[in-house]
Tab-separated table of C-alpha atoms and ligand atoms in Angstrom:
chain	number	residue	atom	x	y	z
A	1	UNK	CA	-24.007	-4.358	25.373
A	2	UNK	CA	-22.371	-7.736	24.274
A	3	UNK	CA	-18.688	-7.711	24.933
A	4	UNK	CA	-16.654	-10.203	22.839
A	5	UNK	CA	-13.409	-12.027	23.844
A	6	UNK	CA	-10.305	-10.049	23.588
A	7	UNK	CA	-8.208	-10.962	20.833
A	8	UNK	CA	-4.664	-9.276	20.513
A	9	UNK	CA	-4.562	-7.220	16.998
A	10	UNK	CA	-8.263	-8.092	16.818
A	11	UNK	CA	-7.339	-11.232	14.982
A	12	UNK	CA	-10.285	-12.941	13.429
A	13	UNK	CA	-12.677	-10.135	14.812
A	14	UNK	CA	-14.563	-8.474	11.894
A	15	UNK	CA	-14.276	-4.798	12.102
A	16	UNK	CA	-16.694	-3.702	9.326
A	17	UNK	CA	-19.262	-5.472	6.790
A	18	UNK	CA	-17.636	-4.743	3.202
A	19	UNK	CA	-18.309	-5.726	-0.148
A	20	UNK	CA	-15.166	-4.175	-1.706
A	21	UNK	CA	-12.752	-7.031	-1.684
A	22	UNK	CA	-12.540	-10.642	-0.541
A	23	UNK	CA	-9.794	-12.963	0.378
A	24	UNK	CA	-9.808	-16.625	1.148
A	25	UNK	CA	-6.561	-17.407	3.083
A	26	UNK	CA	-6.422	-21.167	2.741
A	27	UNK	CA	-7.125	-21.203	-0.976
A	28	UNK	CA	-5.014	-18.147	-1.804
A	29	UNK	CA	-7.712	-16.230	-3.523
A	30	UNK	CA	-8.269	-12.440	-3.890
A	31	UNK	CA	-11.349	-10.745	-5.550
A	32	UNK	CA	-12.012	-7.065	-5.917
A	33	UNK	CA	-15.779	-6.561	-6.093
A	34	UNK	CA	-15.939	-10.423	-7.054
A	35	UNK	CA	-13.472	-10.255	-9.874
A	36	UNK	CA	-10.424	-12.428	-9.193
A	37	UNK	CA	-7.197	-10.635	-9.029
A	38	UNK	CA	-5.414	-12.613	-11.793
A	39	UNK	CA	-8.258	-11.516	-14.302
A	40	UNK	CA	-7.835	-7.900	-13.250
A	41	UNK	CA	-3.945	-7.955	-13.330
A	42	UNK	CA	-4.203	-9.469	-17.001
A	43	UNK	CA	-7.031	-7.398	-18.427
A	44	UNK	CA	-7.661	-4.197	-16.316
A	45	UNK	CA	-5.524	-0.878	-15.709
A	46	UNK	CA	-4.913	0.798	-12.105
A	47	UNK	CA	-7.510	3.569	-12.987
A	48	UNK	CA	-10.174	1.323	-14.060
A	49	UNK	CA	-9.593	-1.082	-10.935
A	50	UNK	CA	-9.757	1.988	-8.741
A	51	UNK	CA	-13.136	3.030	-10.360
A	52	UNK	CA	-14.383	-0.439	-9.705
A	53	UNK	CA	-13.253	-0.739	-6.225
A	54	UNK	CA	-14.609	2.972	-5.549
A	55	UNK	CA	-17.905	3.000	-7.338
A	56	UNK	CA	-18.668	-0.634	-7.074
A	57	UNK	CA	-18.826	-1.515	-10.915
A	58	UNK	CA	-16.457	-1.519	-13.755
A	59	UNK	CA	-16.849	1.830	-15.734
A	60	UNK	CA	-18.181	1.778	-19.302
A	61	UNK	CA	-15.872	2.978	-21.947
A	62	UNK	CA	-16.962	6.518	-21.672
A	63	UNK	CA	-17.139	6.425	-17.912
A	64	UNK	CA	-13.400	5.518	-17.698
A	65	UNK	CA	-12.326	7.963	-20.283
A	66	UNK	CA	-14.107	10.920	-18.223
A	67	UNK	CA	-12.377	9.623	-14.957
A	68	UNK	CA	-9.082	9.240	-16.803
A	69	UNK	CA	-9.231	12.746	-18.156
A	70	UNK	CA	-10.173	14.191	-14.591
A	71	UNK	CA	-7.520	12.504	-12.805
A	72	UNK	CA	-5.041	13.621	-15.896
A	73	UNK	CA	-6.365	17.229	-15.145
A	74	UNK	CA	-5.531	17.164	-11.475
A	75	UNK	CA	-2.180	15.946	-11.454
A	76	UNK	CA	-0.596	18.891	-10.602
A	77	UNK	CA	0.236	19.918	-7.056
A	78	UNK	CA	-0.147	23.677	-5.656
A	79	UNK	CA	2.945	25.536	-5.635
A	80	UNK	CA	2.583	26.165	-1.660
A	81	UNK	CA	2.765	22.357	-1.263
A	82	UNK	CA	5.857	22.129	-3.586
A	83	UNK	CA	7.338	24.802	-1.455
A	84	UNK	CA	6.443	23.032	1.708
A	85	UNK	CA	7.900	19.947	0.390
A	86	UNK	CA	11.264	21.958	-0.385
A	87	UNK	CA	11.593	22.459	3.200
A	88	UNK	CA	11.653	18.528	4.219
A	89	UNK	CA	15.212	17.373	4.984
A	90	UNK	CA	16.560	15.416	2.279
A	91	UNK	CA	17.462	12.441	4.589
A	92	UNK	CA	13.636	12.016	5.319
A	93	UNK	CA	12.036	8.985	4.453
A	94	UNK	CA	9.504	9.594	1.527
A	95	UNK	CA	6.781	7.882	3.478
A	96	UNK	CA	6.953	10.561	6.404
A	97	UNK	CA	7.131	13.280	3.181
A	98	UNK	CA	4.021	11.761	1.653
A	99	UNK	CA	1.953	11.728	4.758
A	100	UNK	CA	2.832	15.461	5.595
A	101	UNK	CA	2.024	16.256	2.043
A	102	UNK	CA	-1.097	14.531	1.929
A	103	UNK	CA	-2.380	15.789	5.206
A	104	UNK	CA	-1.374	19.341	3.828
A	105	UNK	CA	-3.805	18.763	0.715
A	106	UNK	CA	-6.564	18.892	3.404
A	107	UNK	CA	-5.574	22.646	3.929
A	108	UNK	CA	-6.923	23.395	0.548
A	109	UNK	CA	-9.497	20.992	-0.059
A	110	UNK	CA	-11.055	19.591	3.116
A	111	UNK	CA	-14.400	21.300	2.821
A	112	UNK	CA	-16.009	18.146	4.409
A	113	UNK	CA	-19.214	18.216	2.065
A	114	UNK	CA	-19.349	14.575	3.217
A	115	UNK	CA	-22.687	13.453	1.578
A	116	UNK	CA	-22.305	15.420	-1.671
A	117	UNK	CA	-21.464	13.018	-4.265
A	118	UNK	CA	-19.625	15.772	-6.242
A	119	UNK	CA	-17.386	16.323	-3.191
A	120	UNK	CA	-16.786	12.620	-2.871
A	121	UNK	CA	-15.702	12.429	-6.424
A	122	UNK	CA	-13.618	15.447	-6.287
A	123	UNK	CA	-11.697	14.138	-3.523
A	124	UNK	CA	-11.176	10.873	-5.088
A	125	UNK	CA	-9.952	12.535	-8.131
A	126	UNK	CA	-7.309	14.751	-6.338
A	127	UNK	CA	-6.019	12.012	-4.159
A	128	UNK	CA	-5.724	9.526	-7.013
A	129	UNK	CA	-4.085	12.483	-9.263
A	130	UNK	CA	-1.706	14.217	-6.897
A	131	UNK	CA	-0.382	11.527	-4.590
A	132	UNK	CA	1.928	9.983	-7.263
A	133	UNK	CA	3.122	13.711	-8.239
A	134	UNK	CA	4.013	14.100	-4.543
A	135	UNK	CA	6.035	11.013	-4.427
A	136	UNK	CA	7.965	12.081	-7.609
A	137	UNK	CA	8.469	15.546	-6.520
A	138	UNK	CA	10.044	14.789	-3.185
A	139	UNK	CA	12.488	12.218	-5.058
A	140	UNK	CA	13.451	14.796	-7.266
A	141	UNK	CA	13.940	17.541	-4.701
A	142	UNK	CA	15.985	15.281	-2.274
A	143	UNK	CA	18.233	14.822	-5.287
A	144	UNK	CA	18.842	18.519	-5.527
A	145	UNK	CA	16.540	18.864	-8.758
A	146	UNK	CA	13.342	20.836	-9.492
A	147	UNK	CA	10.178	18.707	-9.788
A	148	UNK	CA	9.293	18.007	-13.544
A	149	UNK	CA	5.584	18.845	-14.484
A	150	UNK	CA	3.121	15.835	-15.068
A	151	UNK	CA	2.908	15.082	-18.903
A	152	UNK	CA	-0.731	15.091	-20.125
A	153	UNK	CA	-0.266	12.772	-22.895
A	154	UNK	CA	1.252	10.200	-20.689
A	155	UNK	CA	-1.153	7.400	-18.911
A	156	UNK	CA	-1.306	7.289	-15.238
A	157	UNK	CA	1.773	4.636	-14.840
A	158	UNK	CA	3.939	6.151	-17.428
A	159	UNK	CA	3.527	9.757	-16.318
A	160	UNK	CA	4.469	8.553	-12.605
A	161	UNK	CA	7.669	6.805	-14.048
A	162	UNK	CA	8.346	10.084	-16.074
A	163	UNK	CA	8.127	12.306	-13.253
A	164	UNK	CA	10.301	10.064	-11.073
A	165	UNK	CA	12.971	9.529	-13.647
A	166	UNK	CA	12.693	12.518	-15.901
A	167	UNK	CA	12.536	10.125	-18.891
A	168	UNK	CA	9.614	8.409	-20.237
A	169	UNK	CA	9.635	4.631	-19.396
A	170	UNK	CA	9.926	1.629	-21.615
A	171	UNK	CA	6.234	0.470	-22.580
A	172	UNK	CA	6.512	-2.969	-21.022
A	173	UNK	CA	7.892	-1.410	-17.575
A	174	UNK	CA	5.044	1.044	-17.669
A	175	UNK	CA	2.535	-1.570	-18.232
A	176	UNK	CA	4.067	-3.930	-15.656
A	177	UNK	CA	3.936	-1.002	-13.012
A	178	UNK	CA	0.555	-0.336	-13.725
A	179	UNK	CA	-0.274	-4.087	-13.101
A	180	UNK	CA	1.831	-3.683	-9.567
A	181	UNK	CA	-0.519	-0.719	-8.615
A	182	UNK	CA	-3.462	-2.945	-9.609
A	183	UNK	CA	-1.913	-5.855	-7.154
A	184	UNK	CA	-1.542	-3.492	-4.417
A	185	UNK	CA	-4.557	-1.337	-4.654
A	186	UNK	CA	-6.953	-3.278	-1.970
A	187	UNK	CA	-6.754	-6.124	0.407
A	188	UNK	CA	-9.898	-6.154	2.816
A	189	UNK	CA	-9.140	-5.033	6.637
A	190	UNK	CA	-5.374	-4.732	6.678
A	191	UNK	CA	-3.921	-2.376	9.163
A	192	UNK	CA	-3.765	0.740	7.024
A	193	UNK	CA	-7.415	0.056	5.849
A	194	UNK	CA	-8.551	-0.152	9.223
A	195	UNK	CA	-6.683	2.909	10.178
A	196	UNK	CA	-8.609	4.424	7.204
A	197	UNK	CA	-11.839	3.330	8.336
A	198	UNK	CA	-11.644	4.290	11.883
A	199	UNK	CA	-10.325	7.766	10.824
A	200	UNK	CA	-13.308	8.062	8.235
A	201	UNK	CA	-15.745	7.137	11.083
A	202	UNK	CA	-15.338	10.498	12.844
A	203	UNK	CA	-16.287	12.211	9.867
A	204	UNK	CA	-13.153	14.093	9.253
A	205	UNK	CA	-11.940	14.934	5.680
A	206	UNK	CA	-10.509	12.340	3.310
A	207	UNK	CA	-7.044	14.025	3.178
A	208	UNK	CA	-6.913	13.181	7.047
A	209	UNK	CA	-8.012	9.828	6.368
A	210	UNK	CA	-5.400	9.040	3.674
A	211	UNK	CA	-2.675	10.588	5.807
A	212	UNK	CA	-3.708	8.505	8.675
A	213	UNK	CA	-3.385	5.379	6.423
A	214	UNK	CA	-0.173	6.269	5.026
A	215	UNK	CA	1.163	6.578	8.412
A	216	UNK	CA	0.213	2.974	9.397
A	217	UNK	CA	1.257	1.570	5.963
A	218	UNK	CA	4.925	2.601	6.676
A	219	UNK	CA	5.831	0.203	9.275
A	220	UNK	CA	8.083	-2.779	8.478
A	221	UNK	CA	5.340	-5.461	9.606
A	222	UNK	CA	2.863	-3.893	7.007
A	223	UNK	CA	3.685	-1.983	3.832
A	224	UNK	CA	7.369	-1.374	4.776
A	225	UNK	CA	8.288	-5.034	4.414
A	226	UNK	CA	9.065	-4.474	0.606
A	227	UNK	CA	11.977	-2.101	1.270
A	228	UNK	CA	13.256	-4.637	4.229
A	229	UNK	CA	13.231	-7.697	1.517
A	230	UNK	CA	15.729	-5.897	-0.703
A	231	UNK	CA	18.144	-5.049	2.443
A	232	UNK	CA	17.635	-8.761	3.484
A	233	UNK	CA	18.473	-10.287	0.245
A	234	UNK	CA	21.596	-7.810	0.031
A	235	UNK	CA	22.728	-8.961	3.393
A	236	UNK	CA	22.288	-12.547	2.428
A	237	UNK	CA	24.343	-12.022	-0.693
A	238	UNK	CA	24.632	-15.381	-2.036
A	239	UNK	CA	22.383	-18.762	-2.125
A	240	UNK	CA	25.086	-20.393	0.164
A	241	UNK	CA	24.082	-18.112	2.746
A	242	UNK	CA	20.248	-18.620	2.423
A	243	UNK	CA	19.700	-21.730	4.876
A	244	UNK	CA	21.849	-20.393	7.591
A	245	UNK	CA	20.127	-17.195	7.585
A	246	UNK	CA	16.591	-18.697	7.765
A	247	UNK	CA	18.063	-21.115	10.269
A	248	UNK	CA	19.297	-18.126	12.442
A	249	UNK	CA	15.783	-16.248	12.062
A	250	UNK	CA	14.030	-19.375	13.300
A	251	UNK	CA	16.443	-19.682	16.234
A	252	UNK	CA	16.054	-16.195	17.029
A	253	UNK	CA	12.103	-16.219	16.602
A	254	UNK	CA	12.937	-13.402	14.196
A	255	UNK	CA	10.490	-12.712	11.239
A	256	UNK	CA	11.645	-13.066	7.965
A	257	UNK	CA	10.631	-10.268	5.873
A	258	UNK	CA	8.334	-10.830	2.890
A	259	UNK	CA	6.874	-14.215	4.482
A	260	UNK	CA	3.872	-14.916	6.466
A	261	UNK	CA	0.414	-13.158	6.631
A	262	UNK	CA	-2.213	-12.862	9.039
A	263	UNK	CA	-4.799	-14.185	6.578
A	264	UNK	CA	-3.043	-16.222	3.749
A	265	UNK	CA	-1.706	-19.530	4.931
A	266	UNK	CA	-0.486	-20.340	1.538
A	267	UNK	CA	1.477	-18.358	-1.053
A	268	UNK	CA	-0.191	-14.838	-1.691
A	269	UNK	CA	-1.654	-15.191	-5.022
A	270	UNK	CA	-0.175	-11.315	-5.672
A	271	UNK	CA	3.631	-12.858	-4.970
A	272	UNK	CA	2.803	-15.324	-7.807
A	273	UNK	CA	1.782	-12.693	-10.469
A	274	UNK	CA	4.741	-10.524	-9.077
A	275	UNK	CA	7.150	-13.245	-9.999
A	276	UNK	CA	5.973	-13.638	-13.404
A	277	UNK	CA	6.143	-9.841	-13.835
A	278	UNK	CA	9.720	-9.952	-12.399
A	279	UNK	CA	10.705	-12.716	-15.048
A	280	UNK	CA	9.168	-10.711	-17.693
A	281	UNK	CA	11.573	-7.703	-16.975
A	282	UNK	CA	14.531	-10.129	-16.623
A	283	UNK	CA	13.860	-11.550	-19.922
A	284	UNK	CA	13.864	-8.084	-21.523
A	285	UNK	CA	16.385	-6.169	-19.223
A	286	UNK	CA	18.804	-8.800	-17.957
A	287	UNK	CA	18.575	-11.273	-14.829
A	288	UNK	CA	18.808	-10.213	-11.227
A	289	UNK	CA	20.896	-12.477	-8.887
A	290	UNK	CA	18.855	-11.429	-5.840
A	291	UNK	CA	15.981	-13.453	-7.652
A	292	UNK	CA	18.077	-16.664	-7.304
A	293	UNK	CA	18.666	-15.675	-3.605
A	294	UNK	CA	14.796	-15.039	-3.325
A	295	UNK	CA	13.967	-18.386	-4.854
A	296	UNK	CA	16.070	-20.392	-2.799
A	297	UNK	CA	14.709	-18.589	0.293
A	298	UNK	CA	11.120	-19.601	-0.940
A	299	UNK	CA	12.251	-23.214	-1.279
A	300	UNK	CA	13.989	-23.333	2.448
A	301	UNK	CA	11.184	-21.321	4.021
A	302	UNK	CA	8.662	-23.700	2.710
A	303	UNK	CA	10.891	-26.582	3.818
A	304	UNK	CA	11.157	-25.165	7.448
A	305	UNK	CA	7.846	-23.347	8.013
A	306	UNK	CA	5.151	-24.512	5.558
A	307	UNK	CA	3.633	-26.320	8.678
A	308	UNK	CA	3.190	-22.864	10.039
A	309	UNK	CA	1.437	-21.511	7.047
A	310	UNK	CA	4.485	-19.272	6.196
A	311	UNK	CA	4.736	-18.539	2.649
A	312	UNK	CA	5.780	-15.609	0.445
A	313	UNK	CA	3.459	-12.656	0.756
A	314	UNK	CA	2.967	-9.539	-1.751
A	315	UNK	CA	6.128	-7.939	-0.421
A	316	UNK	CA	8.654	-10.516	-1.313
A	317	UNK	CA	8.829	-10.329	-4.829
A	318	UNK	CA	7.506	-6.486	-5.376
A	319	UNK	CA	10.768	-5.246	-4.561
A	320	UNK	CA	12.611	-6.966	-7.167
A	321	UNK	CA	10.422	-5.694	-10.041
A	322	UNK	CA	10.722	-1.957	-8.764
A	323	UNK	CA	14.410	-2.721	-8.189
A	324	UNK	CA	14.933	-3.809	-12.193
A	325	UNK	CA	13.057	-0.626	-13.005
A	326	UNK	CA	15.775	1.536	-11.050
A	327	UNK	CA	13.581	2.550	-8.572
A	328	UNK	CA	15.188	3.290	-5.154
A	329	UNK	CA	14.377	0.946	-2.120
A	330	UNK	CA	12.899	3.415	0.158
A	331	UNK	CA	10.416	4.323	-2.693
A	332	UNK	CA	8.836	1.072	-2.733
A	333	UNK	CA	6.487	1.691	0.123
A	334	UNK	CA	5.296	5.115	-1.145
A	335	UNK	CA	4.400	3.315	-4.255
A	336	UNK	CA	2.454	0.723	-2.338
A	337	UNK	CA	0.494	3.839	-0.904
A	338	UNK	CA	-0.046	5.214	-4.509
A	339	UNK	CA	-1.825	2.019	-5.122
A	340	UNK	CA	-3.572	1.450	-1.818
A	341	UNK	CA	-5.013	5.047	-1.904
A	342	UNK	CA	-7.783	3.422	-4.218
A	343	UNK	CA	-8.808	0.736	-1.530
A	344	UNK	CA	-8.528	3.488	1.432
A	345	UNK	CA	-10.843	5.794	-0.605
A	346	UNK	CA	-13.371	2.591	-1.237
A	347	UNK	CA	-13.296	2.035	2.336
A	348	UNK	CA	-13.691	5.758	3.182
A	349	UNK	CA	-16.892	5.968	1.111
A	350	UNK	CA	-18.175	2.479	2.352
A	351	UNK	CA	-17.596	3.980	6.180
A	352	UNK	CA	-19.480	7.059	5.289
A	353	UNK	CA	-22.405	4.906	4.274
A	354	UNK	CA	-21.996	2.966	7.575
A	355	UNK	CA	-21.926	6.119	9.644
A	356	UNK	CA	-21.096	4.837	13.042
A	357	UNK	CA	-18.001	5.972	14.957
A	358	UNK	CA	-15.557	3.326	15.929
A	359	UNK	CA	-15.195	3.030	19.536
A	360	UNK	CA	-14.443	-0.576	20.825
A	361	UNK	CA	-14.132	-1.451	24.240
A	362	UNK	CA	-11.014	-2.811	26.280
A	363	UNK	CA	-10.385	-5.355	28.979
A	364	UNK	CA	-9.027	-3.367	31.848
A	365	UNK	CA	-6.130	-5.052	33.850
A	366	UNK	CA	-4.932	-1.878	35.850
A	367	UNK	CA	-5.572	-1.152	39.487
A	368	UNK	CA	-8.532	0.472	41.054
A	369	UNK	CA	-8.735	2.948	44.319
A	370	UNK	CA	-5.090	3.690	44.255
A	371	UNK	CA	-4.178	6.706	46.813
A	372	UNK	CA	-2.474	9.695	45.320
A	373	UNK	CA	1.051	9.981	46.929
A	374	UNK	CA	2.314	13.325	47.179
A	375	UNK	CA	5.681	14.166	45.364
A	376	UNK	CA	7.581	14.388	48.492
A	377	UNK	CA	6.651	11.059	49.736
A	378	UNK	CA	7.636	9.215	46.569
B	401	SDX	C1	1.268	-6.843	3.842
B	401	SDX	O1	-2.891	-7.628	6.239
B	401	SDX	C2	-2.954	-7.219	5.027
B	401	SDX	O2	-3.450	-7.593	4.120
B	401	SDX	C3	-1.404	-6.739	4.650
B	401	SDX	C4	-1.037	-6.772	3.026
B	401	SDX	C5	-1.997	-5.808	2.452
B	401	SDX	O3	-2.117	-6.069	1.294
B	401	SDX	O4	-2.294	-4.885	3.033
B	401	SDX	O5	-1.123	-8.034	2.730
B	401	SDX	C6	0.368	-6.212	3.116
B	401	SDX	O6	1.487	-6.140	5.036
B	401	SDX	C7	2.170	-8.108	3.907
B	401	SDX	C8	2.808	-8.439	5.175
B	401	SDX	C9	4.249	-7.869	5.085
B	401	SDX	N1	4.967	-7.788	6.164
B	401	SDX	C10	6.169	-8.821	6.554
B	401	SDX	O7	6.551	-9.410	5.382
B	401	SDX	C11	6.605	-8.740	7.636
B	401	SDX	C12	7.007	-10.187	8.142
B	401	SDX	N2	5.707	-11.038	8.298
B	401	SDX	C13	5.306	-11.067	9.550
B	401	SDX	O8	5.744	-10.063	10.657
B	401	SDX	C14	3.889	-11.846	10.026
B	401	SDX	O9	4.016	-12.873	9.066
B	401	SDX	C15	2.740	-10.774	9.654
B	401	SDX	C16	2.908	-9.606	10.551
B	401	SDX	C17	2.632	-10.431	8.179
B	401	SDX	C18	1.501	-11.560	10.288
B	401	SDX	O10	1.744	-11.803	11.472
B	401	SDX	P1	0.843	-12.581	12.591
B	401	SDX	O11	-0.436	-13.068	11.556
B	401	SDX	O12	0.540	-11.681	13.666
B	401	SDX	O13	1.560	-13.927	12.809
B	401	SDX	P2	2.089	-14.207	14.218
B	401	SDX	O14	3.273	-12.993	14.446
B	401	SDX	O15	1.313	-14.512	15.264
B	401	SDX	O16	3.212	-15.565	13.900
B	401	SDX	C19	2.402	-16.837	14.030
B	401	SDX	C20	3.663	-17.769	14.007
B	401	SDX	C21	4.759	-17.572	15.121
B	401	SDX	O17	5.365	-18.420	15.154
B	401	SDX	P3	4.986	-19.194	16.860
B	401	SDX	O18	5.420	-18.030	17.984
B	401	SDX	O19	3.559	-19.741	16.848
B	401	SDX	O20	5.905	-20.407	16.961
B	401	SDX	O21	4.234	-17.579	12.706
B	401	SDX	C22	5.785	-17.061	12.928
B	401	SDX	C23	5.621	-16.590	14.191
B	401	SDX	O22	6.937	-16.525	14.592
B	401	SDX	N3	5.846	-16.187	11.818
B	401	SDX	C24	6.888	-15.967	11.335
B	401	SDX	C25	6.557	-15.047	10.250
B	401	SDX	N4	5.546	-14.639	10.363
B	401	SDX	C26	4.857	-15.340	11.333
B	401	SDX	N5	8.155	-16.828	11.496
B	401	SDX	C27	9.122	-16.107	10.535
B	401	SDX	N6	9.058	-15.287	9.780
B	401	SDX	C28	7.736	-14.613	9.550
B	401	SDX	N7	7.457	-13.525	8.683
């Protein structure tokens, strides 16, 4: 067996062969199944993009209608899962609530008929349909309210915002939210997708795969950065404080949230699109002074860290879009998860076709032949 050189964080080490998405980090290019993210953001919808990622081709009009209807019909969650969520502490983080409830779905549906296309489609539909409902349900429960039922006549994005805010969203806000889901749906072998593939490789059920990926996404170095960005902008508080804040981070060798990327060494193309979406919302609903602070941060970080390839990533502007929609910051990462379920399921399906359990090796740097010391002699 050939042993490769050890690279911390498996940096630059291919973990799979995949045809789902492609990133060119030097050019700031992202494609889903070969289609540029800019085109999908402008012309597609989240469910159409999810179909593309999972089954490899854009659906026909009828295929899309059937898929949308199947998802619509599966949005409700079982009352026993709702009752379980009622026992969660209100102070709990929504990502922990989502991980627990996603895993709980497996108690009802995990039959593990993994080579049956009907089971695969059923699992895809149930996860895409119920994850938003669970995120919205926990939000209402922790406010002391009863969750609202999904509204069948609303599309995917509008229904989520309706369940979350108990009122139908502005059409522009709903469209922009759907584009945010497209942008966050997939991104090659990021940490949570790697988790999904490792978990999938043991042939466990897709609900465990998603629960594993949700747990990974929650960390502040990955999907959790969007929430930290708003807290950072709040802490900075004014344009005048931007430069001293950044200079202090650099001096302390502290990571600036929303900047840097293992692959992109130029501005994340998703950040550019999210800026445009934020500006559309500001034009209609009023400006956000945090955006001015963010623009100054981008300028100063470029001045000081461009030589290291440190630029805004997807998490830097996404929070400003959600904040303008009145979404609380600790829901930003669960919203990232709602979108990324599409990518995780695409990789789950691709891993099943690969059918090889992940079992890497290690570089052992411990001791050998150590003698056992009885406790009385330690
Ligand atoms: C996502 O992988 C994906 O595709 C993820 C994602 C997706 O769609 O799934 O794109 C979503 O997770 C985006 C990233 C969100 N995270 C953050 O915004 C947290 C802040 N960013 C960093 O923690 C960091 O940039 C990472 C984790 C994203 C990437 O880190 P790397 O590739 O491991 O880089 P590194 O830690 O090896 O740093 C290399 C150099 C270091 O300087 P030197 O020691 O060489 O002098 O760059 C510096 C770092 O100090 N650096 C930063 C920095 N990120 C890297 N310096 C300041 N601020 C930062 N944010």
